[in-house]
Each structure stands twice: as structure tokens, then as C-alpha cells.
Coordinates of C-alpha atoms and ligand atoms in Angstrom, one line a residue:
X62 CA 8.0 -14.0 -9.8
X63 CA 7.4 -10.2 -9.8
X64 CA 6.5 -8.0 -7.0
X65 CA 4.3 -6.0 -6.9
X66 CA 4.7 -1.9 -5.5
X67 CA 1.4 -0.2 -4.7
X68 CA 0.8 3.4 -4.2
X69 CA -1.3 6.5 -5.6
X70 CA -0.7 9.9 -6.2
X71 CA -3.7 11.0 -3.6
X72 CA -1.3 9.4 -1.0
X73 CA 0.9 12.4 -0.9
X74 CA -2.0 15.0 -0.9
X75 CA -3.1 13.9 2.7
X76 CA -1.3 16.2 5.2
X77 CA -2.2 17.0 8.9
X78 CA -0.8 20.6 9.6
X79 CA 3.0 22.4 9.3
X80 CA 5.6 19.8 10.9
X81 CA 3.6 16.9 11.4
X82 CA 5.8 13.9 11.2
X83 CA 3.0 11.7 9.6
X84 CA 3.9 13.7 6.1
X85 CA 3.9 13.1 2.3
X86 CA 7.9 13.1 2.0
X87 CA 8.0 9.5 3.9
X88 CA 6.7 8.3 0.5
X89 CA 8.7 10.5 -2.0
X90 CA 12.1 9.2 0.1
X91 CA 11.3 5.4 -0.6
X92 CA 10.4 6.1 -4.4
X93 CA 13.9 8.5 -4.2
X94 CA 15.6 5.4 -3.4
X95 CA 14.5 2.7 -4.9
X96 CA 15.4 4.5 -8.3
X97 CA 18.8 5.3 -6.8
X98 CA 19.5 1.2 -5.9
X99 CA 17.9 1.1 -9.5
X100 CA 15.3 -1.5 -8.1
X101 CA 12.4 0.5 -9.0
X102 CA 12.3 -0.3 -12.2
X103 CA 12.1 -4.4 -11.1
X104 CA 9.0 -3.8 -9.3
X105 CA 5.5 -4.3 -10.9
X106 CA 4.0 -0.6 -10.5
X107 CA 0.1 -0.6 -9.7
X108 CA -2.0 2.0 -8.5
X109 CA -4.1 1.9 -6.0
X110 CA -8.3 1.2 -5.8
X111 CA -10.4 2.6 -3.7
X112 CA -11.7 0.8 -1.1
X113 CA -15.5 0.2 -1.8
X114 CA -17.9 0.9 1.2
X115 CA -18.3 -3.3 1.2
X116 CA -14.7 -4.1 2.1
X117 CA -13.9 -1.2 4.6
X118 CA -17.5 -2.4 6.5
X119 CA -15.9 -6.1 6.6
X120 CA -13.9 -5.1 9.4
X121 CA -15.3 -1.6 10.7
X122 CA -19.0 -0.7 11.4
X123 CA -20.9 1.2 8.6
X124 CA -21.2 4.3 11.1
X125 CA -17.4 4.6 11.5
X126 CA -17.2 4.8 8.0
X127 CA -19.3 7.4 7.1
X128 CA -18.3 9.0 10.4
X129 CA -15.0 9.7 8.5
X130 CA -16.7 10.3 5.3
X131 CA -18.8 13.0 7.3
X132 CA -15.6 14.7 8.9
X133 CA -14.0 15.5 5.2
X134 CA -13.6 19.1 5.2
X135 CA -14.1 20.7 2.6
X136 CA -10.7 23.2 3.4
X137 CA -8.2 23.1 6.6
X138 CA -7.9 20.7 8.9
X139 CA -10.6 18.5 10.8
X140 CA -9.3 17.4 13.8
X141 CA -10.6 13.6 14.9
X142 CA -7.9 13.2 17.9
X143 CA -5.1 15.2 19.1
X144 CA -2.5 13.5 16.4
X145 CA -5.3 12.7 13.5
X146 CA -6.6 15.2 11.6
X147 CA -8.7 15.1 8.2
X148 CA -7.7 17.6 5.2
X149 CA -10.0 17.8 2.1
X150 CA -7.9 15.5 0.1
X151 CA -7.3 12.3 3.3
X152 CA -11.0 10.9 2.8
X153 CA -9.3 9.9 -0.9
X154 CA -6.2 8.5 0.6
X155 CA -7.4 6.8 3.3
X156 CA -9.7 5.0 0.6
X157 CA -6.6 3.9 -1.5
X158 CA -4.6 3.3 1.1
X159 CA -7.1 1.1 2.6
X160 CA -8.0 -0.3 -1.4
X161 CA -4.2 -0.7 -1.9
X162 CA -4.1 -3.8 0.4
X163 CA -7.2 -5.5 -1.5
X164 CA -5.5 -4.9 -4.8
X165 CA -2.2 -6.6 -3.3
X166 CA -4.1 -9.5 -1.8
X167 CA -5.9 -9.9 -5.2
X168 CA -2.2 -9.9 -7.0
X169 CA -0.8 -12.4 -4.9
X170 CA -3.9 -14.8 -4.4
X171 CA -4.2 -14.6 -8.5
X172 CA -1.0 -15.8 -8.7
X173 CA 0.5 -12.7 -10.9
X174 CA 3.2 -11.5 -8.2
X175 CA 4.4 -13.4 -5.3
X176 CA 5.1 -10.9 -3.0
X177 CA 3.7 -7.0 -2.5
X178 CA 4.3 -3.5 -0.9
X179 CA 2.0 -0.9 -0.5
X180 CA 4.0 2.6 0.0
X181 CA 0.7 4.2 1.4
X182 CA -0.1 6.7 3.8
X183 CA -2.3 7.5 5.8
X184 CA -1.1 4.2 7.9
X185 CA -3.8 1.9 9.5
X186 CA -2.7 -0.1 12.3
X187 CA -4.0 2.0 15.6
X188 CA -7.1 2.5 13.8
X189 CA -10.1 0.3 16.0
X190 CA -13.2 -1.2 15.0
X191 CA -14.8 2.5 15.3
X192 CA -11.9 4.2 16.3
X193 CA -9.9 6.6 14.3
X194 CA -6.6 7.6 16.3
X195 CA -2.9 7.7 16.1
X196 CA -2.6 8.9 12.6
X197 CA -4.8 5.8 11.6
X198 CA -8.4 6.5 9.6
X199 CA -9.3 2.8 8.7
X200 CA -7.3 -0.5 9.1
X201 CA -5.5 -0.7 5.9
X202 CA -3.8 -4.2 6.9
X203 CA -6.8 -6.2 8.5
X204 CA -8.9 -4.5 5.0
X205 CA -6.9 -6.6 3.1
X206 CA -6.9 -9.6 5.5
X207 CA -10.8 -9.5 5.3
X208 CA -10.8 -9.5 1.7
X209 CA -8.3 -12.6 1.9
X210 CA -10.7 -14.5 4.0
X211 CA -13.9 -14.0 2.7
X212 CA -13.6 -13.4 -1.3
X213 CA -10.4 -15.8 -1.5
X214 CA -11.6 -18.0 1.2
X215 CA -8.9 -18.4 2.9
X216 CA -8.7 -20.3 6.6
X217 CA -5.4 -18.5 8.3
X218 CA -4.4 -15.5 7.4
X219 CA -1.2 -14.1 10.1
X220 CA -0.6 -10.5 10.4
X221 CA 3.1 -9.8 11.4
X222 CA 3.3 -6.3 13.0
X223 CA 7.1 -4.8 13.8
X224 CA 6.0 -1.3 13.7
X225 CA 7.1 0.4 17.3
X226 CA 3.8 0.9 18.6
X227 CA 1.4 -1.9 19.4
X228 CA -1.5 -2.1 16.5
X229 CA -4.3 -1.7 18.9
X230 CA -6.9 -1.4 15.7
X231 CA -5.4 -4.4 14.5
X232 CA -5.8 -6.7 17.4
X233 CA -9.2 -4.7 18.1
X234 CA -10.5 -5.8 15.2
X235 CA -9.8 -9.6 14.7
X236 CA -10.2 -10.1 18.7
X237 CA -12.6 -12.8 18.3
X238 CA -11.3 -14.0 14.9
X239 CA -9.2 -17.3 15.6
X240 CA -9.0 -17.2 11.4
X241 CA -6.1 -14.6 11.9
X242 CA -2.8 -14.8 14.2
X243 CA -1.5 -11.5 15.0
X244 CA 2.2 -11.6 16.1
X245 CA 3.2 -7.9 17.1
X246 CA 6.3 -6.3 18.5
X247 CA 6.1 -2.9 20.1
X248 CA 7.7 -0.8 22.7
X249 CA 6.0 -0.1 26.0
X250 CA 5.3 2.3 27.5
X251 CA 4.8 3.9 24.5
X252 CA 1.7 5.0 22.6
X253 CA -1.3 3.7 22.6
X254 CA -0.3 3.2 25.9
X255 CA -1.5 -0.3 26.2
X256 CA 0.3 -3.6 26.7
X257 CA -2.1 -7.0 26.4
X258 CA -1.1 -10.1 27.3
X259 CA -1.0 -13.0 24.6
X260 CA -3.4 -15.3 23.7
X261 CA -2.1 -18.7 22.4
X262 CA -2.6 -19.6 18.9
X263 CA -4.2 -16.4 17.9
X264 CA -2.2 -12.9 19.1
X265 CA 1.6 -13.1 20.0
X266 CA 2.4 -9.9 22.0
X267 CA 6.2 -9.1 22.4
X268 CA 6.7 -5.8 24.4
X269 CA 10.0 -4.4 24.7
X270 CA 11.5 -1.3 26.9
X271 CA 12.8 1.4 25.6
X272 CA 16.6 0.8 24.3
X273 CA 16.0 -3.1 24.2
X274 CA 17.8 -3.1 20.5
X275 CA 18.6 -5.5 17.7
X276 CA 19.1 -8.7 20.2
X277 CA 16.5 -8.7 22.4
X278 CA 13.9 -7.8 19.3
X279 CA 15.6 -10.7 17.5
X280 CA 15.1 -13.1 20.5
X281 CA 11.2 -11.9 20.9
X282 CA 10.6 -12.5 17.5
X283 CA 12.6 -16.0 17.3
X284 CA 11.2 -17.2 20.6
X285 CA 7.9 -16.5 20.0
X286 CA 6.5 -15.4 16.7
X287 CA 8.3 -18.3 15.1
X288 CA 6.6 -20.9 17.1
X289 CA 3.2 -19.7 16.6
X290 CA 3.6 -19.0 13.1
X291 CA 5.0 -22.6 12.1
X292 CA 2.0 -24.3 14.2
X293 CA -0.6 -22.0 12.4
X294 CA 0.7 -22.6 9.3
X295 CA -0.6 -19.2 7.6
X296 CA -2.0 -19.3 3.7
X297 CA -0.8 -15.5 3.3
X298 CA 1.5 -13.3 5.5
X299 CA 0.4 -9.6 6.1
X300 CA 2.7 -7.3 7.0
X301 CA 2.4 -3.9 9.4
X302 CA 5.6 -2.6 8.0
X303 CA 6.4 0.0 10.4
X304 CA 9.5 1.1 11.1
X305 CA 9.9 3.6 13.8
X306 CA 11.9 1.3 15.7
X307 CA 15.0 2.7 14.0
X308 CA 17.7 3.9 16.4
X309 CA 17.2 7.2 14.4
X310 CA 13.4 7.7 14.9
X311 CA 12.7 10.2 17.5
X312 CA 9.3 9.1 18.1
X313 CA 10.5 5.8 19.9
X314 CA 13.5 4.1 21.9
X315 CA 13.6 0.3 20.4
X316 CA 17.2 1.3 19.0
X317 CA 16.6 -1.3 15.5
X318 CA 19.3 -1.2 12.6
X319 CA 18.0 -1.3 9.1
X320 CA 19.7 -4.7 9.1
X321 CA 17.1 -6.0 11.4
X322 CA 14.2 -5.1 9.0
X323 CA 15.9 -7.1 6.3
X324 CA 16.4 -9.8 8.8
X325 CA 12.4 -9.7 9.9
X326 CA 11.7 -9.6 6.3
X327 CA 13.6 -12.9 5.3
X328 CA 11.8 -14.5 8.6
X329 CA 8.2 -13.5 7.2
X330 CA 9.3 -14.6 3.4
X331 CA 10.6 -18.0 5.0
X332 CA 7.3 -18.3 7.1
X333 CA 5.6 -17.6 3.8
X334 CA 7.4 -19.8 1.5
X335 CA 6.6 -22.7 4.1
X336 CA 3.6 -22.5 4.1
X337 CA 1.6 -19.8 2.0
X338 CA 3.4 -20.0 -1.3
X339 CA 5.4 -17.2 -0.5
X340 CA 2.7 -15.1 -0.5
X341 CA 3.6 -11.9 1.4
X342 CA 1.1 -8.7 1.4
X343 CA 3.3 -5.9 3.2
X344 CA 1.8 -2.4 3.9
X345 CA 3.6 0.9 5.7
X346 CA 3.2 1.9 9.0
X347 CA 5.3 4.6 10.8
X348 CA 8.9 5.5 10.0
X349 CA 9.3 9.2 10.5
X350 CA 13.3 9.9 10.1
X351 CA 13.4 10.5 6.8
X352 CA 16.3 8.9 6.0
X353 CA 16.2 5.8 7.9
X354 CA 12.4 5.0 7.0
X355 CA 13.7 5.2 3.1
X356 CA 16.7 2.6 4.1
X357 CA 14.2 0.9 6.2
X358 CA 11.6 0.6 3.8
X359 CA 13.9 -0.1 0.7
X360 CA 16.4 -3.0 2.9
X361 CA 12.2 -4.3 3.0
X362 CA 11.5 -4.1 0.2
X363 CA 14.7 -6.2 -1.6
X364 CA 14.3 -8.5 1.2
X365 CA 10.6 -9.3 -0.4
X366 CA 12.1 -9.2 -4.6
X367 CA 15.6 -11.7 -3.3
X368 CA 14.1 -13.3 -0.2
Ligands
LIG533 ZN1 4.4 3.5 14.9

């Protein structure tokens, strides 16, 4: 069965200021090569919806929302933490990146594709309840893990996050949620800063130093998201596809080979194939070298069409 590639041109209009590393190349690199492994043309292209009002207030309060609606300027930048800032055309892509995971969940819970990517930016994992920080504007993952659970009905949903930085907004969000296991790997210290403990059954937290590499992430992942995932027996696998944990990403120290993110990949596809159909929603995160978020996100992204 197909799968399914997600994006939309107002993706690449969002931009925080000259040099940011959160910019619109990171999505023309993965596009650049996938036509260049001539896999682009395999994938089932979609673009992306909005988010309505309905699904974004499923998992943040009405008054964040239209606290980011409000903050749209209408020219230059509007600043909504040190690292986030709003330009006139992010309200727009933070809607279809955030409407990008509802379409996939859609695709794959209708049965059309088995598997999906969303090559979207802004990225949504540090973004809270009522929080926008860290690049983040709304929770594109947990949007899409909402919509699972209430219009599909589903009981378990697990969210897989190997993106360097712990998804605070993420775990924020479905704290009290038991519906949802969130297994996460991150590097601390790092940002956000924080590093919370597990909860059994419901949030696997692996922390890593800096320069812990391939082995030890492998171990973390093996020893302790594989455990929880095959007694919670998800109905769809998310993915927080971030991958700043590349040896060559300067914003983090995890030292991770593109070979690992094709080995995570086939872990969640096996996970998914046990027990969800193979049903496997997969958004980006971070990834801010260039060239080793495109070999990243493309090892990815065959992992979820041959897995
Ligand atoms: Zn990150």
C-alpha cells in the first residue's frame, strides 16, 4: 500500500528572521532528494488542510489559539519567545502544519495509505497546552493524535518522539491522558531544559548526555520503548520525526548516524504492523544541517514505503 507525503506550499513562506536555523530550505532539501533517489514519484502527494478551530482546541485551550491568531502581524516579525517568532505568512503554516497530521490520520484510518509523512514546518512538539516556544506554535503531532481518538475512536494511540529535545508540549498535553503512550528520547541538559521522570504505561522518558551515540540510543530505545509499546499494544503509531540528533547538527551532542533513523523507523513500522495495521502517522521536527536532515528525513522516509 501507498504512502502518503504531506506538505503545502505556505510551509516554506513561514520564516523567523536572517539565519534562523528553523528555515524554509529544511523542506526544499528533503523534496531535492527524494527526486534524486527517484522515490518521490512513489509517494502519494497531498496537500495539506488547515486545521479548523475544533481540532487545534482538542488539545490546546480556545485562548491559546486565538492568542496566536492575535499575534499575526501583518509585516516583520512578532516575537512570542526568544527563538519563536510570528511573520505574516506562519498563522497559515502553523494551520497546515497542524491540519497536515489530521489529513494523514484520516489517510491511514480510511485505509487509502498505510503509512504517512508530513514534511511540515513550523514543528510542534515543544509547543504546551498554552504555550508557544521553541520554534513550536501548536502541537502538530498530539493534533493528529486527538483527531485519531475522538473522530476515529480510537483507545491507544503511542506517540514515538526521537527528536533531540524532549517534547515538553507533547507530554504537556496528554499528561492525564492514559489513551496515549508517549515514548521520547532526548538529550539532557539540553533545551527545554527539563528532564521528567517516567510514568509506567503511559510516558517512557529516555535521556541521554551529550555524545551518548548510536549504542547507547539503540539500548534506550530497545530496553525501554519496546517493552511499553508491545504491552500497550498501540492502534496507530505517531511519530515526532526529529532529527537533530545527527552527529552533524550543531544544535545538539547525541552523535546519531542516519543509519539509526532507518533503524528507529523499522522499530516503529514493526511496532505498527503488530499491532495497528501498520499504521504509521510521522511528522517533522528539528533537523537543522541541511544535509543530514535531507539524509535523515529521506533514510525515514524509505524506511516507512519498504519497512
Ligand atoms: Zn529538536
Amino acid at each position: 500500500m501507498p504512502v502518503a507525503f504531506i506538505t503545502h506550499p505556505a510551509c516554506r513562506l513561514h520564516q523567523m528572521g536572517e539565519g534562523h536555523p528553523e528555515q524554509p530550505a529544511r523542506l526544499d532539501v528533503i523534496e531535492e532528494l527524494l527526486h534524486a533517489r527517484q522515490l518521490h514519484d512513489f509517494l502519494r502527494h497531498h496537500e495539506a488542510p488547515r486545521a479548523t478551530f475544533e481540532q487545534l482546541a482538542r488539545v490546546h485551550p480556545r485562548s491559546h489559539v486565538e492568542h496566536v491568531a492575535a499575534q499575526s502581524p501583518a509585516e516583520g516579525l512578532a516575537r512570542l519567545d526568544p527563538d519563536t517568532a510570528m511573520c505574516p505568512d506562519t498563522l497559515e503554516a502553523a494551520l497546515r502544519a497542524a491540519g497536515a497530521n489530521v489529513l494523514a490520520t484520516d489517510l491511514v484510518m480510511g485505509g487509502q495509505v498505510r503509512r504517512a509523512f508530513c514534511s511540515v514546518r513550523p514543528p510542534g512538539h515543544h509547543a504546551e497546552r498554552a504555550q508557544a516556544m521553541g520554534f513550536c506554535f501548536f502541537n502538530n503531532v498530539t493534533v493528529g493524535a486527538a483527531h485519531a481518538l475522538e473522530e476515529h475512536g480510537l483507545e491507544r494511540v503511542a506517540i514515538l518522539d526521537f527528536d533531540v529535545h524532549l517534547g515538553n508540549g507533547t507530554e504537556d498535553i496528554f499528561k492525564n491522558d492514559r489513551r496515549v503512550l508517549i515514548c521520547s528520547s532526548f538529550q539532557y541538559p539540553l533545551y527545554p531544559g527539563l528532564n521528567p521522570g517516567s510514568v509506567p504505561g503511559h510516558i517512557v522518558n529516555c535521556a541521554l548526555p551529550p555524545g551518548a551515540g548510536s549504542e547507547a540510543f539503540r539500548k534506550a530505545v530497545t530496553q525501554h520503548w519496546l517493552p511499553a509499546l508491545e504491552a500497550f499494544a498501540p492502534q496507530l503509531v505517531f511519530v515526532s520525526a526529529g532529527f537533530d540528533g545527527h552527529v552533524a547538527d550543531e544544535l545538539a551532542e547525541l552523535r546519531l548516524s542516519t543509519a539509526d533513523y532507518a533503524w528507529v523507523t523499522d522499530l516503529a513500522c514493526g511496532v505498527a504492523d503488530r499491532h495497528a495495521q501498520g499504521r504509521v502517522v510521522s511528522t517533522l521536527e528539528g533537523g537543522y544541517d541541511l544535509p543530514a536532515l535531507a539524509a535523515s528525513a529521506v533514510a525515514h522516509i524509505d524506511r516507512l514505503m519498504t519497512s
